[in-house]
mmCIF file of C-alpha atoms in Angstrom:
data_model
loop_
_atom_site.group_PDB
_atom_site.id
_atom_site.type_symbol
_atom_site.label_atom_id
_atom_site.label_comp_id
_atom_site.label_asym_id
_atom_site.label_seq_id
_atom_site.Cartn_x
_atom_site.Cartn_y
_atom_site.Cartn_z
ATOM 1 C CA MET A 9 19.309 -12.996 -40.783
ATOM 2 C CA SER A 10 18.200 -16.348 -39.681
ATOM 3 C CA LEU A 11 14.817 -17.682 -38.540
ATOM 4 C CA VAL A 12 16.452 -18.407 -35.050
ATOM 5 C CA SER A 13 17.544 -14.697 -34.668
ATOM 6 C CA TRP A 14 14.243 -13.177 -35.451
ATOM 7 C CA LEU A 15 12.626 -15.670 -32.999
ATOM 8 C CA ILE A 16 15.361 -14.801 -30.184
ATOM 9 C CA ILE A 17 14.477 -10.670 -30.965
ATOM 10 C CA ALA A 18 10.822 -11.773 -30.905
ATOM 11 C CA VAL A 19 11.309 -13.614 -27.512
ATOM 12 C CA ILE A 20 13.185 -10.451 -25.862
ATOM 13 C CA VAL A 21 10.744 -8.104 -26.982
ATOM 14 C CA ILE A 22 7.887 -10.200 -25.592
ATOM 15 C CA ALA A 23 9.633 -10.708 -22.198
ATOM 16 C CA LEU A 24 10.546 -6.530 -22.083
ATOM 17 C CA ALA A 25 6.704 -5.747 -22.672
ATOM 18 C CA TYR A 26 5.796 -8.402 -20.008
ATOM 19 C CA TYR A 27 8.263 -6.506 -17.590
ATOM 20 C CA VAL A 28 7.330 -3.112 -18.189
ATOM 21 C CA THR A 29 3.276 -4.019 -18.079
ATOM 22 C CA ARG A 30 4.197 -5.682 -14.638
ATOM 23 C CA MET A 31 5.980 -2.678 -13.222
ATOM 24 C CA ALA A 32 2.940 -0.218 -14.131
ATOM 25 C CA LYS A 33 0.848 -2.551 -12.527
ATOM 26 C CA ASP A 34 2.853 -2.884 -9.187
ATOM 27 C CA ARG A 35 3.323 0.819 -9.204
ATOM 28 C CA GLU A 36 -0.705 1.215 -9.561
ATOM 29 C CA ASP A 37 -1.338 -1.045 -6.820
ATOM 30 C CA GLY A 38 1.592 0.713 -4.749
ATOM 31 C CA GLU A 39 -0.309 3.645 -5.165
ATOM 32 C CA ARG A 40 -3.711 2.434 -4.101
ATOM 33 C CA HIS A 41 -2.529 1.735 -0.680
ATOM 34 C CA ASP A 42 -1.424 5.354 0.034
ATOM 35 C CA PRO A 43 -3.367 7.242 2.800
ATOM 36 C CA GLY A 44 -1.581 10.143 2.194
ATOM 37 C CA LEU A 45 -2.837 10.448 -1.480
ATOM 38 C CA ALA A 46 -6.148 9.648 -0.093
ATOM 39 C CA ILE A 47 -5.623 12.996 2.190
ATOM 40 C CA LEU A 48 -4.686 15.027 -0.536
ATOM 41 C CA GLU A 49 -7.230 13.772 -3.111
ATOM 42 C CA PHE A 50 -10.236 14.209 -0.644
ATOM 43 C CA GLY A 51 -8.860 17.513 0.611
ATOM 44 C CA ARG A 52 -8.583 18.766 -2.990
ATOM 45 C CA ALA A 53 -12.120 17.944 -3.340
ATOM 46 C CA PHE A 54 -13.590 19.272 -0.275
ATOM 47 C CA PRO A 55 -10.881 21.885 1.065
ATOM 48 C CA THR A 56 -13.395 23.226 3.602
ATOM 49 C CA GLU A 57 -13.681 19.435 5.232
ATOM 50 C CA ALA A 58 -11.160 18.781 8.194
ATOM 51 C CA ILE A 59 -10.218 15.220 8.225
ATOM 52 C CA ARG A 60 -10.102 13.306 11.722
ATOM 53 C CA ALA A 61 -9.455 9.869 10.660
ATOM 54 C CA LEU A 62 -9.662 7.236 7.712
ATOM 55 C CA HIS A 63 -9.730 3.692 7.172
ATOM 56 C CA GLU A 64 -8.979 2.019 3.776
ATOM 57 C CA THR A 65 -10.821 -1.101 2.734
ATOM 58 C CA ALA A 66 -9.002 -4.618 2.233
ATOM 59 C CA ASP A 67 -8.462 -4.267 -1.313
ATOM 60 C CA GLY A 68 -7.315 -0.534 -1.339
ATOM 61 C CA ASN A 69 -10.272 0.694 -3.861
ATOM 62 C CA ALA A 70 -12.032 2.946 -1.170
ATOM 63 C CA VAL A 71 -11.018 5.004 1.915
ATOM 64 C CA PHE A 72 -13.745 5.744 4.248
ATOM 65 C CA ILE A 73 -13.222 9.461 6.158
ATOM 66 C CA ARG A 74 -14.115 10.771 9.539
ATOM 67 C CA LEU A 75 -14.543 14.374 9.090
ATOM 68 C CA HIS A 76 -14.348 17.091 11.856
ATOM 69 C CA ASP A 77 -18.077 17.518 12.410
ATOM 70 C CA GLY A 78 -19.115 14.108 12.829
ATOM 71 C CA LYS A 79 -19.619 13.540 9.107
ATOM 72 C CA ALA A 80 -18.530 11.028 7.051
ATOM 73 C CA GLY A 81 -16.990 10.610 3.481
ATOM 74 C CA VAL A 82 -15.853 8.203 0.888
ATOM 75 C CA MET A 83 -13.131 8.236 -1.769
ATOM 76 C CA ARG A 84 -13.187 5.373 -4.296
ATOM 77 C CA ASN A 85 -10.320 4.467 -6.813
ATOM 78 C CA TYR A 86 -11.423 3.843 -10.261
ATOM 79 C CA GLY A 87 -7.884 3.366 -11.861
ATOM 80 C CA ARG A 88 -6.834 6.660 -12.864
ATOM 81 C CA HIS A 89 -9.112 8.837 -10.932
ATOM 82 C CA TYR A 90 -10.613 9.106 -7.720
ATOM 83 C CA SER A 91 -14.199 9.763 -6.751
ATOM 84 C CA CYS A 92 -14.752 11.662 -3.611
ATOM 85 C CA HIS A 93 -18.338 12.105 -1.569
ATOM 86 C CA VAL A 94 -19.393 13.581 1.573
ATOM 87 C CA ILE A 95 -22.330 11.262 3.027
ATOM 88 C CA GLN A 96 -25.078 13.708 3.795
ATOM 89 C CA PRO A 97 -26.834 12.704 7.333
ATOM 90 C CA GLY A 98 -29.711 10.254 6.639
ATOM 91 C CA ARG A 99 -28.877 9.638 2.931
ATOM 92 C CA ALA A 100 -26.848 6.210 3.061
ATOM 93 C CA ARG A 101 -28.029 2.607 3.959
ATOM 94 C CA ALA A 102 -25.753 0.116 5.240
ATOM 95 C CA THR A 103 -26.232 -3.696 5.600
ATOM 96 C CA SER A 104 -23.589 -5.864 7.498
ATOM 97 C CA THR A 105 -21.903 -8.468 5.762
ATOM 98 C CA ALA A 106 -22.024 -12.251 7.015
ATOM 99 C CA ASP A 107 -18.753 -12.215 8.401
ATOM 100 C CA GLY A 108 -18.648 -8.618 9.955
ATOM 101 C CA ARG A 109 -15.803 -7.384 8.263
ATOM 102 C CA GLY A 110 -17.912 -5.150 5.810
ATOM 103 C CA PHE A 111 -20.948 -3.247 4.521
ATOM 104 C CA VAL A 112 -23.108 -3.277 1.344
ATOM 105 C CA ILE A 113 -23.933 0.413 1.169
ATOM 106 C CA GLU A 114 -26.502 2.291 -0.818
ATOM 107 C CA PHE A 115 -25.682 6.117 -0.962
ATOM 108 C CA LEU A 116 -28.941 7.689 -1.835
ATOM 109 C CA ASP A 117 -27.442 10.740 -3.307
ATOM 110 C CA ALA A 118 -24.868 9.022 -5.474
ATOM 111 C CA PRO A 119 -25.620 5.767 -6.632
ATOM 112 C CA THR A 120 -22.449 5.380 -8.526
ATOM 113 C CA GLN A 121 -20.790 4.997 -5.308
ATOM 114 C CA ASN A 122 -22.927 2.067 -4.078
ATOM 115 C CA GLY A 123 -21.178 -1.154 -3.411
ATOM 116 C CA GLU A 124 -19.591 -3.945 -0.777
ATOM 117 C CA PHE A 125 -16.855 -2.612 1.060
ATOM 118 C CA VAL A 126 -14.910 -5.169 3.202
ATOM 119 C CA PHE A 127 -12.306 -3.941 5.749
ATOM 120 C CA PRO A 128 -9.154 -5.901 7.120
ATOM 121 C CA SER A 129 -10.727 -6.604 10.239
ATOM 122 C CA GLN A 130 -14.231 -6.654 12.462
ATOM 123 C CA GLN A 131 -12.840 -3.624 14.523
ATOM 124 C CA VAL A 132 -12.221 -1.464 11.552
ATOM 125 C CA ALA A 133 -15.563 -2.066 10.041
ATOM 126 C CA ALA A 134 -16.878 -1.757 13.318
ATOM 127 C CA GLU A 135 -15.520 1.877 13.700
ATOM 128 C CA VAL A 136 -16.463 2.829 10.234
ATOM 129 C CA GLY A 137 -19.868 1.347 11.246
ATOM 130 C CA LEU A 138 -20.051 3.938 14.044
ATOM 131 C CA TRP A 139 -19.336 6.783 11.937
ATOM 132 C CA LEU A 140 -21.837 5.922 9.429
ATOM 133 C CA LEU A 141 -24.254 5.467 12.251
ATOM 134 C CA GLY A 142 -23.283 8.799 13.578
ATOM 135 C CA ASN A 143 -23.838 10.072 10.042
ATOM 136 C CA TYR A 144 -27.257 8.487 10.083
ATOM 137 C CA VAL A 145 -29.174 10.915 11.882
ATOM 138 C CA SER A 146 -29.968 14.351 10.442
ATOM 139 C CA PRO A 147 -28.936 17.293 12.267
ATOM 140 C CA GLU A 148 -32.859 18.132 12.357
ATOM 141 C CA ASP A 149 -33.740 14.677 14.049
ATOM 142 C CA LYS A 150 -30.907 15.365 16.546
ATOM 143 C CA THR A 151 -32.141 18.829 17.433
ATOM 144 C CA ALA A 152 -35.798 17.399 17.720
ATOM 145 C CA GLU A 153 -34.305 14.564 20.194
ATOM 146 C CA ASP A 154 -32.548 17.075 22.214
ATOM 147 C CA ARG A 155 -35.766 19.004 22.783
ATOM 148 C CA ASN A 156 -37.524 15.765 23.708
ATOM 149 C CA ALA A 157 -35.022 14.764 26.089
ATOM 150 C CA ASP A 158 -35.666 18.098 28.167
#
């Protein structure tokens, strides 16, 4: 075979490899934005927690979850696996970003979950902020506040 034939075969193999890797990346990106998958994965990690609502970050790498009892959770996408965390009351610190579309959150019980989370809109960020705020006060503090109000 001539050199030209080998070059044509090499170009075809490179183009095929490029096409296959692009398809795999597109499939992985498509899975990242699947709220049904978030519900299943979080439910698998915490089967006794009932999910009321969820909001995904703009990049699809995290989903914030509102639970039935006023708690909140977060699910992070780390490529091939997901990390789910229920945020315990009073165990997270959040600071709003300058544009109001996100938060920098420090999870005191799970430092590997720390990061900046940007949402598609300010409205979604505000709702997640309310979830975190409602989760910020521990049950003992709520009971003490109720006693002081009486």
